[in-house]
mmCIF file of C-alpha atoms in Angstrom:
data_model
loop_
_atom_site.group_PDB
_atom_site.id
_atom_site.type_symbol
_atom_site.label_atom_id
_atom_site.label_comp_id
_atom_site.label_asym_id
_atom_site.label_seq_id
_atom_site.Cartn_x
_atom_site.Cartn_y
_atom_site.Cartn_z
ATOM 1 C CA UNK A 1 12.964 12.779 16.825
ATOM 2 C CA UNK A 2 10.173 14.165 14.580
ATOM 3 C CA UNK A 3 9.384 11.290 12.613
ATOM 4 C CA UNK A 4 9.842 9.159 15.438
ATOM 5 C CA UNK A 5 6.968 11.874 17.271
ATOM 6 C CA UNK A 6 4.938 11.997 13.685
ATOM 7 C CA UNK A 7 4.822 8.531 13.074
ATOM 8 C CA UNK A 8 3.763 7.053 16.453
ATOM 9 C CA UNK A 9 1.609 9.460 17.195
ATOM 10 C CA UNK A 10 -0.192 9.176 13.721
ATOM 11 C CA UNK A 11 -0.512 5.710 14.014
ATOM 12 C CA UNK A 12 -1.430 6.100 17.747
ATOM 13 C CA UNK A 13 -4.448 8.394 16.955
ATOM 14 C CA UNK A 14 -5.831 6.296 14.024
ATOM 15 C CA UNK A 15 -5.702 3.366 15.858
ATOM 16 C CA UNK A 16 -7.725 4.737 19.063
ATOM 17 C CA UNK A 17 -9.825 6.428 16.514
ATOM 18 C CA UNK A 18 -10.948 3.276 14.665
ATOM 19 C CA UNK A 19 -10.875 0.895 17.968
ATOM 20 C CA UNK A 20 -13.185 3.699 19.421
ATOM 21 C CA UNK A 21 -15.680 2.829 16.768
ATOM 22 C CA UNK A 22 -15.474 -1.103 17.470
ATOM 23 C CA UNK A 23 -16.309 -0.297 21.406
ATOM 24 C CA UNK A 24 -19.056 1.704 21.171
ATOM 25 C CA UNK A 25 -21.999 -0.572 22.319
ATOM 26 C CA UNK A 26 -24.959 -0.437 19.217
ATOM 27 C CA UNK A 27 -28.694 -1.208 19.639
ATOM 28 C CA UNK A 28 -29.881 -2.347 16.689
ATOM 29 C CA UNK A 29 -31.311 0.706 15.897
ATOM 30 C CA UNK A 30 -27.737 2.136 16.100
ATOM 31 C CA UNK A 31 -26.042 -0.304 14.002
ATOM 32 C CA UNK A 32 -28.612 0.331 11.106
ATOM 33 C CA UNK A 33 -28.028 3.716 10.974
ATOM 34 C CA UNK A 34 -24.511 3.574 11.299
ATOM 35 C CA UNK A 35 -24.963 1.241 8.015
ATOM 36 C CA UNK A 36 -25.768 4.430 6.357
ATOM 37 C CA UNK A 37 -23.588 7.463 8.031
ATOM 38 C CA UNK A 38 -19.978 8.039 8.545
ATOM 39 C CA UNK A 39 -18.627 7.997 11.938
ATOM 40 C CA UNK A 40 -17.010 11.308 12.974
ATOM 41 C CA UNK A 41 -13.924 9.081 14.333
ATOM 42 C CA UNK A 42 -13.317 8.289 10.362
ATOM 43 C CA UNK A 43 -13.627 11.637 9.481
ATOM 44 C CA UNK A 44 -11.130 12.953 11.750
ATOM 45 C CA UNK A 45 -8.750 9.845 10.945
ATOM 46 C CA UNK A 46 -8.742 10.934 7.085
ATOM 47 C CA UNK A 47 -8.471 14.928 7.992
ATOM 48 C CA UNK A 48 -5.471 13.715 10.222
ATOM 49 C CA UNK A 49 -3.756 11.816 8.013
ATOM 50 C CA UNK A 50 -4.561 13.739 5.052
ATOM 51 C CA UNK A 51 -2.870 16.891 7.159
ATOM 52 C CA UNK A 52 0.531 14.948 8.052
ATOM 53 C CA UNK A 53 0.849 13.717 4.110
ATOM 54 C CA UNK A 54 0.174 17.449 2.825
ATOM 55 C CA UNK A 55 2.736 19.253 4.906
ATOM 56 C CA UNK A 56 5.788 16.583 4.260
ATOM 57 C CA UNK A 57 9.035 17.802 2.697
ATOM 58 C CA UNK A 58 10.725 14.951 0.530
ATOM 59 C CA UNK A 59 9.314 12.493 2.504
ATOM 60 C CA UNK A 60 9.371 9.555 -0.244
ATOM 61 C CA UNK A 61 12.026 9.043 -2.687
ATOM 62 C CA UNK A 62 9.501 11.228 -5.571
ATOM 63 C CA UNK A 63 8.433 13.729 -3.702
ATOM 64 C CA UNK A 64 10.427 16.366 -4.541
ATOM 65 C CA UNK A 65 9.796 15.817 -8.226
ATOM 66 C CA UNK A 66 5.869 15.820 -7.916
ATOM 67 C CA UNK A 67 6.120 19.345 -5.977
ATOM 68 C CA UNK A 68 8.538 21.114 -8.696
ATOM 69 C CA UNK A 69 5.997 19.414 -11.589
ATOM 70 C CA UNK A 70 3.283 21.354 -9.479
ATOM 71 C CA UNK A 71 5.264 24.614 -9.143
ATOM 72 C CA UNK A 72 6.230 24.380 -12.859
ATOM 73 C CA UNK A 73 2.479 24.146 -14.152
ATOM 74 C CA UNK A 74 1.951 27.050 -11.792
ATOM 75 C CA UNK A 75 4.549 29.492 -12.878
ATOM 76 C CA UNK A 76 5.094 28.347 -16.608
ATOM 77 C CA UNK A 77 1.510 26.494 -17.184
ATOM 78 C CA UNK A 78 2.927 23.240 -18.422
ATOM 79 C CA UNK A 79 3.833 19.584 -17.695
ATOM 80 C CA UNK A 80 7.588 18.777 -18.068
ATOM 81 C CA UNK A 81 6.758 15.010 -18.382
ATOM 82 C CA UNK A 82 3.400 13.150 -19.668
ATOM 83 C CA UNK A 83 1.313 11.526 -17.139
ATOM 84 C CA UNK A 84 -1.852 9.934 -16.869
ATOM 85 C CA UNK A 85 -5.159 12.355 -17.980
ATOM 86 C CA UNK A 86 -7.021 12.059 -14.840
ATOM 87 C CA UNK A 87 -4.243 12.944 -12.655
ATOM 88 C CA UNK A 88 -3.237 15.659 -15.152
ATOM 89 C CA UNK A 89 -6.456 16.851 -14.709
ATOM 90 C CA UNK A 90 -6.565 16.749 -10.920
ATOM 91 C CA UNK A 91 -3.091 18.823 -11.119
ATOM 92 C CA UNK A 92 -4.108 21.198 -13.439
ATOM 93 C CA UNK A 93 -7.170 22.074 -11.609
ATOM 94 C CA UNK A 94 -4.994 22.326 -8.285
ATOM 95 C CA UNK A 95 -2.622 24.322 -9.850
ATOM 96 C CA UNK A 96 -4.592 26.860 -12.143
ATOM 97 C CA UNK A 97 -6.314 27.773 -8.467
ATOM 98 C CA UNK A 98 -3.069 29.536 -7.314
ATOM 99 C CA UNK A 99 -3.312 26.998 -3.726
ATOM 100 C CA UNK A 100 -0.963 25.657 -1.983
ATOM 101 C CA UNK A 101 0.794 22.162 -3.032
ATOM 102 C CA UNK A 102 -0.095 21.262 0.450
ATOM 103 C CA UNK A 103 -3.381 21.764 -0.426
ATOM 104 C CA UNK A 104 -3.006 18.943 -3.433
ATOM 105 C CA UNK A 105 -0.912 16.431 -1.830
ATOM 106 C CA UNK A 106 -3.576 16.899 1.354
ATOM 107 C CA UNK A 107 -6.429 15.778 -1.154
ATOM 108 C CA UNK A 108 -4.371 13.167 -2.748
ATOM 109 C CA UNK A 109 -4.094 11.659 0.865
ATOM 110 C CA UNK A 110 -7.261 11.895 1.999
ATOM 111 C CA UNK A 111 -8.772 10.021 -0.755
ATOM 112 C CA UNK A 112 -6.469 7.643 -0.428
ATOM 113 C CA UNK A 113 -7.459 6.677 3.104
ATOM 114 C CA UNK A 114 -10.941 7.522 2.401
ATOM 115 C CA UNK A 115 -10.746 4.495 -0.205
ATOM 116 C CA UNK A 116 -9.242 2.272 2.634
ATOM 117 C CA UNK A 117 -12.217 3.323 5.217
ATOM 118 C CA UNK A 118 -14.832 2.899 2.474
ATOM 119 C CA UNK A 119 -13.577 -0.822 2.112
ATOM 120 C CA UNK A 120 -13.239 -1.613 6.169
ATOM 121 C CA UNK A 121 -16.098 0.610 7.358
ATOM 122 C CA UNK A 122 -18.163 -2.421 8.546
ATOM 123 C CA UNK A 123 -14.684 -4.171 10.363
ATOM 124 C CA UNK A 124 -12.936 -1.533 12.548
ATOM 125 C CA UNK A 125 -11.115 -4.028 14.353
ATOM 126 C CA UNK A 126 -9.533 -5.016 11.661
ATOM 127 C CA UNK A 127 -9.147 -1.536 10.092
ATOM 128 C CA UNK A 128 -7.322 -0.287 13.898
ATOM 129 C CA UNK A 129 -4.574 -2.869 13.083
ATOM 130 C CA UNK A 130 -4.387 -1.819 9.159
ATOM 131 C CA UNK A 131 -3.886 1.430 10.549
ATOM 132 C CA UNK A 132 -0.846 0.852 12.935
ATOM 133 C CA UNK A 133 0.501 -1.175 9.863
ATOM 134 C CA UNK A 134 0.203 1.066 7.636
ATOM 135 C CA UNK A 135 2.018 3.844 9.125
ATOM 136 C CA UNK A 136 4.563 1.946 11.162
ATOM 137 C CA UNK A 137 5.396 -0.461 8.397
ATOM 138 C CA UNK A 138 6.720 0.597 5.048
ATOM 139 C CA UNK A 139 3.382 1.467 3.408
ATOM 140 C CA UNK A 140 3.219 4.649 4.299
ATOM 141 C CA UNK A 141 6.350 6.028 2.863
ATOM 142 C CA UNK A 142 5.534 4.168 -0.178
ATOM 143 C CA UNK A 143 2.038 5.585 -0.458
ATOM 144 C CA UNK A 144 4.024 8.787 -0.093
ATOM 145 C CA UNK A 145 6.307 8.168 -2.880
ATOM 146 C CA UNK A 146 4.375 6.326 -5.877
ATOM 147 C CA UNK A 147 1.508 8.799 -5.377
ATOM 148 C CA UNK A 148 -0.424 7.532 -8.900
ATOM 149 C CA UNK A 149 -0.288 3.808 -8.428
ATOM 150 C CA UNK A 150 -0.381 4.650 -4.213
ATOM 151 C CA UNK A 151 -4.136 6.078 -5.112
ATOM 152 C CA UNK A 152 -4.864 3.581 -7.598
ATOM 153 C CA UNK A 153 -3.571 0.752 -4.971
ATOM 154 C CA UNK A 154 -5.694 1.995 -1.847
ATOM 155 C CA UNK A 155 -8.772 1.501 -4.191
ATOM 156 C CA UNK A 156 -7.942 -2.428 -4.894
ATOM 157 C CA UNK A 157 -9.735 -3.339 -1.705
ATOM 158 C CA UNK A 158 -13.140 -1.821 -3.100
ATOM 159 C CA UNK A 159 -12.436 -3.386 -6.329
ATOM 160 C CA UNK A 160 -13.192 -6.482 -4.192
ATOM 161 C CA UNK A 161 -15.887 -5.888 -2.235
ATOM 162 C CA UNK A 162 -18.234 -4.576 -5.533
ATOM 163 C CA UNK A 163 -16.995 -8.338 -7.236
ATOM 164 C CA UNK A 164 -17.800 -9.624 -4.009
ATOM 165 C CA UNK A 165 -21.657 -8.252 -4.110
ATOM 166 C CA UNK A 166 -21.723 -8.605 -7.704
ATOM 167 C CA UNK A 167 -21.420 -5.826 -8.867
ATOM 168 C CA UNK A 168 -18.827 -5.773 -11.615
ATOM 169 C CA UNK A 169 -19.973 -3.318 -13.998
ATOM 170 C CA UNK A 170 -19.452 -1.163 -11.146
ATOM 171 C CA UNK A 171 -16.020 -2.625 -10.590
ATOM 172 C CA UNK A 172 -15.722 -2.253 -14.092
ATOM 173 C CA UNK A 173 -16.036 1.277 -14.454
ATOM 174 C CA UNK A 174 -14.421 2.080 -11.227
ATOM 175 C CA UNK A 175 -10.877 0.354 -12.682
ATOM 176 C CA UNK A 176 -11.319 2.494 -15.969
ATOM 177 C CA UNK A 177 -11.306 5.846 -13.855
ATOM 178 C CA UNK A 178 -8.530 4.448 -11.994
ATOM 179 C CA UNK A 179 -6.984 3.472 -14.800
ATOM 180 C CA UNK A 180 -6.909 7.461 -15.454
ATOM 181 C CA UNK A 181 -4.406 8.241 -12.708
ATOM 182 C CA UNK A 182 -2.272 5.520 -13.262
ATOM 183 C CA UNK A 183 -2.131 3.188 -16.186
ATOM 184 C CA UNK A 184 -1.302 -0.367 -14.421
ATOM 185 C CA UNK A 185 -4.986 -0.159 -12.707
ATOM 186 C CA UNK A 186 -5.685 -1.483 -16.278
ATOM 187 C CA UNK A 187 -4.220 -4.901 -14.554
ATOM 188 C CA UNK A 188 -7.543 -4.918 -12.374
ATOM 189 C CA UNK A 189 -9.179 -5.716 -15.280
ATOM 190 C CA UNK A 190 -8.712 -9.458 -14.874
ATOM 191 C CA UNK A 191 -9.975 -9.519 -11.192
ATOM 192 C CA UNK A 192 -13.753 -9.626 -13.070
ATOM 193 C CA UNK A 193 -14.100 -13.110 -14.617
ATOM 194 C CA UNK A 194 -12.826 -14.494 -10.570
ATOM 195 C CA UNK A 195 -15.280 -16.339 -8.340
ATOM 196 C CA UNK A 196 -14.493 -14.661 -5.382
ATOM 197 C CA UNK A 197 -16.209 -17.134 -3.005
ATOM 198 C CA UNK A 198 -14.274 -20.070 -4.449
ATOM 199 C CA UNK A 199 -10.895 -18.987 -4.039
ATOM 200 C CA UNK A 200 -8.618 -21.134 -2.143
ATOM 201 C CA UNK A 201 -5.122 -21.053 -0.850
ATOM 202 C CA UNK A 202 -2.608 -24.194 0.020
ATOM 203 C CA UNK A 203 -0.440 -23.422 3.147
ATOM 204 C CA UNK A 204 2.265 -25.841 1.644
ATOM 205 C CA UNK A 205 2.472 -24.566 -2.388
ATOM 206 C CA UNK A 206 2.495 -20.916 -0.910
ATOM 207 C CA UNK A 207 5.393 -21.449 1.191
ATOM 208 C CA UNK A 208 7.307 -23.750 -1.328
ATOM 209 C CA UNK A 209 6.835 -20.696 -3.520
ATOM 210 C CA UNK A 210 8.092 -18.522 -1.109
ATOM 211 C CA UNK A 211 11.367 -19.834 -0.104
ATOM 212 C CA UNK A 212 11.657 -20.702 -3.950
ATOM 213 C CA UNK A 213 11.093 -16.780 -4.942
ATOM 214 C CA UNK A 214 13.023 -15.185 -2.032
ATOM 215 C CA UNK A 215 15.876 -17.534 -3.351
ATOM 216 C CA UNK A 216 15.695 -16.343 -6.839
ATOM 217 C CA UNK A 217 15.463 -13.151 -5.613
ATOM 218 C CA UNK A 218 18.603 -13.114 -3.772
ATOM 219 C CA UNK A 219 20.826 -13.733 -6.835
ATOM 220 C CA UNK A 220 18.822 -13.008 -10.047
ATOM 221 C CA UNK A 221 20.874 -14.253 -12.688
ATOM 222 C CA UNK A 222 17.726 -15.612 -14.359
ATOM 223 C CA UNK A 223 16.543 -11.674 -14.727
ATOM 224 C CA UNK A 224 18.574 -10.426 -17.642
ATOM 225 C CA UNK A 225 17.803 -13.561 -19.413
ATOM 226 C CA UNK A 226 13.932 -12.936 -19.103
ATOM 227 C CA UNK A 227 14.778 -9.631 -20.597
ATOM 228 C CA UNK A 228 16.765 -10.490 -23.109
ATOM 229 C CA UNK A 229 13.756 -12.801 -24.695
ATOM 230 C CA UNK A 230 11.535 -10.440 -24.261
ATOM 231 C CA UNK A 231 12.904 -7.359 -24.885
ATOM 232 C CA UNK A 232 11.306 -6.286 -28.064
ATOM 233 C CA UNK A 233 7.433 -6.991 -26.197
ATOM 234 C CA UNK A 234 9.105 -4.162 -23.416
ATOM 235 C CA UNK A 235 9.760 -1.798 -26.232
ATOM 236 C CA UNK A 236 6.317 -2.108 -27.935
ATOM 237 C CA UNK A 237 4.575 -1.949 -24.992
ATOM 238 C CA UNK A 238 6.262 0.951 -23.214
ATOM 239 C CA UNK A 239 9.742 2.889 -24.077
ATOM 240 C CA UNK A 240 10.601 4.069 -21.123
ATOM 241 C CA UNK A 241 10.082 0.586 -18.975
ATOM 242 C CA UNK A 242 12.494 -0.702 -21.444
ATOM 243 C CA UNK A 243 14.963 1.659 -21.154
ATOM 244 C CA UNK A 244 14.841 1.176 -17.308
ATOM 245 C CA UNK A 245 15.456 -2.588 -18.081
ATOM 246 C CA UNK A 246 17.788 -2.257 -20.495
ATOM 247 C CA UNK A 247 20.064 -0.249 -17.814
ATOM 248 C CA UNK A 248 19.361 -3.013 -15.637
ATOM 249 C CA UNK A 249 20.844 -5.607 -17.051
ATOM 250 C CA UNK A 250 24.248 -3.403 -18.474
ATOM 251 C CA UNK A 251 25.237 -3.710 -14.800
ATOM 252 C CA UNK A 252 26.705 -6.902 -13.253
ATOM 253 C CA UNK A 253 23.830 -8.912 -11.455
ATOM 254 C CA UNK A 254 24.750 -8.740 -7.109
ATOM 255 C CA UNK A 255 23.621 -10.631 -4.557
ATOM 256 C CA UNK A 256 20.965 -8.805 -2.604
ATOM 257 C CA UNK A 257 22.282 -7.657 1.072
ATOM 258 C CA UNK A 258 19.791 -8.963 3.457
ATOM 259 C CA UNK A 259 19.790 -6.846 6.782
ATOM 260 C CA UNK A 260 17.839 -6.879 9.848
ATOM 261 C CA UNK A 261 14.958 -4.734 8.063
ATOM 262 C CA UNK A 262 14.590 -7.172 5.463
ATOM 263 C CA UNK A 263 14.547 -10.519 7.864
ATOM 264 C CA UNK A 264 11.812 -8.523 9.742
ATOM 265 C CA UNK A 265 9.586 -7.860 5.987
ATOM 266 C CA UNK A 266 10.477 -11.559 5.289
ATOM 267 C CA UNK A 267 9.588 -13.268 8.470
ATOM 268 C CA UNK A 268 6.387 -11.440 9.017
ATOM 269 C CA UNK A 269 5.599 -12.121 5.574
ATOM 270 C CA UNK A 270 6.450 -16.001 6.114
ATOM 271 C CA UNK A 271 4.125 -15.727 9.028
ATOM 272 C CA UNK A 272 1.598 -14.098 7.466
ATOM 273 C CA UNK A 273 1.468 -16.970 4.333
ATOM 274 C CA UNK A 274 1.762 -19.628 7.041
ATOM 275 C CA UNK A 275 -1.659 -18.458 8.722
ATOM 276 C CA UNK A 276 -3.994 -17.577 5.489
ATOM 277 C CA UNK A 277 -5.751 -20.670 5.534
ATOM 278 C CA UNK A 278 -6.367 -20.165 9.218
ATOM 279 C CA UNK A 279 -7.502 -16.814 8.669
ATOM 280 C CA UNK A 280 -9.493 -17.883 6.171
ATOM 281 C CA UNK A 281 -11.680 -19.884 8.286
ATOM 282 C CA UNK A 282 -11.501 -18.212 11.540
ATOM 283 C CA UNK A 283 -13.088 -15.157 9.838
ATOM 284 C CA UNK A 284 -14.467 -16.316 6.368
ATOM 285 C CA UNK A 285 -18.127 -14.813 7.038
ATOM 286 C CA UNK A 286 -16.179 -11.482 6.542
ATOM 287 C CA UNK A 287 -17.059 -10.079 2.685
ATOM 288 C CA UNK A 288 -13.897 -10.405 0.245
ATOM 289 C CA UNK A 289 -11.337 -12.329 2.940
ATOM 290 C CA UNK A 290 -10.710 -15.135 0.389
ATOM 291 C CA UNK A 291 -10.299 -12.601 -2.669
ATOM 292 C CA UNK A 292 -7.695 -10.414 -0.131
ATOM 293 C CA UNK A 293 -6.130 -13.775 0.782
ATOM 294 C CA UNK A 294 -5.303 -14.367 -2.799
ATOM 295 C CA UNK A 295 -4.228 -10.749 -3.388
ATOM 296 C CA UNK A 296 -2.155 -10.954 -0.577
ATOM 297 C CA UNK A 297 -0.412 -13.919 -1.713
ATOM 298 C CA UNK A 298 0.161 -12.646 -5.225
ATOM 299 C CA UNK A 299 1.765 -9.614 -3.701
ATOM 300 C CA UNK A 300 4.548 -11.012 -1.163
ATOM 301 C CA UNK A 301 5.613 -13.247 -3.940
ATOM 302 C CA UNK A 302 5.799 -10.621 -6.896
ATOM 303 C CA UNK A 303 7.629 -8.229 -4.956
ATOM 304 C CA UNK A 304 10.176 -10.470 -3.845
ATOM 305 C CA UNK A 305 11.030 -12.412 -6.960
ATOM 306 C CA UNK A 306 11.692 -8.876 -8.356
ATOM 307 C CA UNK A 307 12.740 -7.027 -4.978
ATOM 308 C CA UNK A 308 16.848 -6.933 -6.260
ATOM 309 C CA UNK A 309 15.831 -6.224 -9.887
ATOM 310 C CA UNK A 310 14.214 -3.111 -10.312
ATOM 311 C CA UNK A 311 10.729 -1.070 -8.851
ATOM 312 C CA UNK A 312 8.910 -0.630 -12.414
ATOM 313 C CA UNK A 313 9.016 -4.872 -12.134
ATOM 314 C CA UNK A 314 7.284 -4.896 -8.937
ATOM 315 C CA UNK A 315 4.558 -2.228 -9.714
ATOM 316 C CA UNK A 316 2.130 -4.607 -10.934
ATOM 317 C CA UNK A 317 2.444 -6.567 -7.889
ATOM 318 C CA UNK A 318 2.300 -3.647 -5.393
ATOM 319 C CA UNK A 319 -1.252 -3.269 -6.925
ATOM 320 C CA UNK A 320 -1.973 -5.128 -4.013
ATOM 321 C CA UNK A 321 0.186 -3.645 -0.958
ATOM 322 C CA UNK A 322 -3.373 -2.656 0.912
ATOM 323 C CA UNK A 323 -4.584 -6.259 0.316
ATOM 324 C CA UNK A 324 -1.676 -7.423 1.961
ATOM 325 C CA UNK A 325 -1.668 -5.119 5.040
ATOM 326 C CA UNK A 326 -5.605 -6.020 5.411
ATOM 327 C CA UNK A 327 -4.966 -9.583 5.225
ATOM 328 C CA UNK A 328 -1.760 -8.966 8.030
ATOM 329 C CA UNK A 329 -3.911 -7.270 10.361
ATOM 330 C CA UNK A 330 -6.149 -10.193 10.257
ATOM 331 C CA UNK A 331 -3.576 -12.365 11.143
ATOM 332 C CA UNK A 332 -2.619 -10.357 14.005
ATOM 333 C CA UNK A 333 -6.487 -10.369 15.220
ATOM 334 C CA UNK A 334 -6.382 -14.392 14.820
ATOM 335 C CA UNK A 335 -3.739 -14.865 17.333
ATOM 336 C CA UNK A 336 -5.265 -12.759 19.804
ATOM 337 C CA UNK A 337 -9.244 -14.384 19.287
ATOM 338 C CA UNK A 338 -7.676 -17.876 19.609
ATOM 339 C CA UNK A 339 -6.046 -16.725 22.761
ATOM 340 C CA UNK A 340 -2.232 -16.715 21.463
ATOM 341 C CA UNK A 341 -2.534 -12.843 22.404
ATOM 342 C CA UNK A 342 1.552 -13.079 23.264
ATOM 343 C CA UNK A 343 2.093 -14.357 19.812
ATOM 344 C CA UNK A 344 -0.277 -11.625 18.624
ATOM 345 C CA UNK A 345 1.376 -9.055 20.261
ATOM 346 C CA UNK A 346 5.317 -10.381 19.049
ATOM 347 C CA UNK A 347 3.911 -10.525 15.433
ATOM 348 C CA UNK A 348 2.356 -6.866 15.729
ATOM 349 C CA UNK A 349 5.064 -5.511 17.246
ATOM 350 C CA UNK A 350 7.697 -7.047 14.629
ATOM 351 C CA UNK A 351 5.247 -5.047 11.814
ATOM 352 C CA UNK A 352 5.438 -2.179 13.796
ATOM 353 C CA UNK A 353 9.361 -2.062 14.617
ATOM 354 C CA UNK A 354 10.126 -1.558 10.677
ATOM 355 C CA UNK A 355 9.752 2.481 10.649
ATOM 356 C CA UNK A 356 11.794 2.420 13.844
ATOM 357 C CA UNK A 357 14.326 0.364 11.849
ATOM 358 C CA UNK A 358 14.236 2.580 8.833
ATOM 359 C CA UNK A 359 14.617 5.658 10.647
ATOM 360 C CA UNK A 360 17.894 4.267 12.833
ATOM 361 C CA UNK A 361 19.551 3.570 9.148
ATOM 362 C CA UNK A 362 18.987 6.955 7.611
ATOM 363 C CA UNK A 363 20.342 8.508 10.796
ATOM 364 C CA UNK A 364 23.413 6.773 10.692
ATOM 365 C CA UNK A 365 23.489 5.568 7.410
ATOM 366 C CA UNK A 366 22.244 8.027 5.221
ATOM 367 C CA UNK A 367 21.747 7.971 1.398
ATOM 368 C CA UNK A 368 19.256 8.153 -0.895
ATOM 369 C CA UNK A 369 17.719 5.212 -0.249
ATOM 370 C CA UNK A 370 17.363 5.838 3.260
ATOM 371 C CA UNK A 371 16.683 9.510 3.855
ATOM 372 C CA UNK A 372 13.209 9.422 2.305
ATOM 373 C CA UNK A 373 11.685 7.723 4.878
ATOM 374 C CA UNK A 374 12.777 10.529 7.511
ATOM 375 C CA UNK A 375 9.312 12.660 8.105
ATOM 376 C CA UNK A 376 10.079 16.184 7.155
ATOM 377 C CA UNK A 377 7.393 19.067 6.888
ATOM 378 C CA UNK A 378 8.101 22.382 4.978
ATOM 379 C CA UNK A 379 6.415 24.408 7.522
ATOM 380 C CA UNK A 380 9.627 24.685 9.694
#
């Protein structure tokens, strides 16, 4: 029942939030100086959110592992693992205060969605639907869990709007700070030499490549091959990725179990491909759509050619869950401005059933898969 109350009325709040900005009728005279101020309706979205990620208990399968790191540097003043410098910084500094680790994971969270508003300040239509998707769809938890590459990803749409004004020395230098708190932002990197406004997608290679990848995916007997050639790259280039791989492929490849939550990722992910080029030009005066549409694309098909291998395989690809969700939400808005606003509302509603979904299964089928995405909150 709490998570059920936490999540809906999270996502609830956000989304009236944001959809109150998008009514409010501007003169021009408005609209230019809301070009250079921050609605209090954002504000209160990041304080809100920022308050509901702080006080969580475990919520996210590394939670529990980020808090003791934090108590540990408090009581015994060191790290018990090596992470990035920036975000051993941001700890440190956190810690040596003597505050609260709700305090720390309530920063974490509220840049995170700051990043996010940044990006979509100028569309809150679209950023009301990235909302409700982002807390009633899987993103959330995960944001919750991979808390490095979670503030690194929320910073990808930015990324794109600077190359999309031109500005890539100050993309440039953005990645390398992000780069600080988690070391696959380095991946960014080759966003810079891309054309943004020439970027196309084909409706009929992206879905031959995704019915191709959610194929291999579902037996991957092609996986321990790929590491086998390239095992001794893994080991140069990182230790511990290898190790993770090597473990991997000791144990006999399975066919993945497809369930109800993962028809629902897959189909709204089918419909989602299916309408880019739609979206594309329905709402291609928007700044970075085609870039995001790429993104997007690169994302679905990463994560599921690797979804029944292992997470470190999909991290580069997750780079670009919030590019995803913002290209989603536009999909959702196309239905309902070409007047398919039942088809609009089925679509929205199947991205908004997952946390429903994932909450049923870790009542009644609990493990630890499935318990992290039950909302608990240390303060009862």
């Amino acid at each position: 029942m709490l998570s059920c109350v936490v999540y809906t009325s999270l996502a609830a709040l956000l989304f009236v939030l944001a959809r109150r900005v998008a009514w409010q009728p501007l003169s021009s005279g408005q609209a230019m100086r809301q070009q250079h101020s921050v609605p209090w309706e954002y504000v209160a979205s990041v304080f809100i959110f920022a308050v509901i990620a702080g006080a969580r208990w475990h919520t996210g399968y590394d939670h529990a592992s980020y808090v003791n790191q934090y108590v540990t540097l408090q009581n015994y003043h060191f790290f018990t693992r090596d992470f990035e410098p920036g975000f051993m910084l941001l700890t440190q500094a956190f810690a040596s205060s003597g505050l609260h680790f709700f305090f720390y994971f309530f920063t974490i969270a509220a840049i995170e969605l700051a990043a996010i508003y940044v990006a979509l300040r100028h569309h809150p239509r679209v950023l009301s639907v990235v909302m409700l998707l982002l807390v009633l769809g899987p993103t959330f938890v995960h944001l919750m869990n991979t808390v490095r590459q979670g503030l690194v990803e929320c910073f990808v749409p930015l990324v794109v709007m600077l190359l999309y004004d031109k500005k890539k020395l100050a993309a440039a230098i953005l990645i390398v700070l992000l780069t600080l708190f988690h070391y696959t932002a380095a991946l960014l990197l080759l966003l810079l030499p891309l054309r943004p406004l020439e970027l196309k997608v084909n409706r009929t290679v992206l879905v031959v490549l995704f019915v191709l990848v959610v194929a291999l995916s579902i037996y991957p007997v092609w996986f321990n091959g790929l590491i086998a050639v390239s095992a001794d790259w893994l080991a140069n280039v990182s230790q511990s990725y290898a190790a993770q791989l090597g473990r991997l492929v000791e144990v006999e490849v399975n066919m993945a179990h497809i369930g109800p939550v993962k028809v629902l990722l897959l189909t709204t992910q089918f419909i989602t491909l299916w309408l880019m080029r739609d979206v594309s030009q329905h709402y291609g005066s928007h700044k970075g759509i085609s870039l995001l549409i790429v993104l997007a694309s690169v994302y679905v098909l990463g994560t599921n050619l690797f979804s029944n291998t292992t997470c470190f395989m999909q991290r580069p690809f997750e780079l670009f869950t919030i590019c995803y969700l913002i290209v989603a939400a536009y999909t959702v808005l196309l239905l309902w401005d070409t007047r398919r606003k039942l088809w609009a509302g089925v679509l929205l509603g199947m991205h908004c059933s997952y946390i429903y979904l994932a909450i049923f299964k870790a009542v009644y089928a609990p493990d630890v898969v499935t318990t992290p995405f039950l909302y608990n909150t240390f303060l009862f």
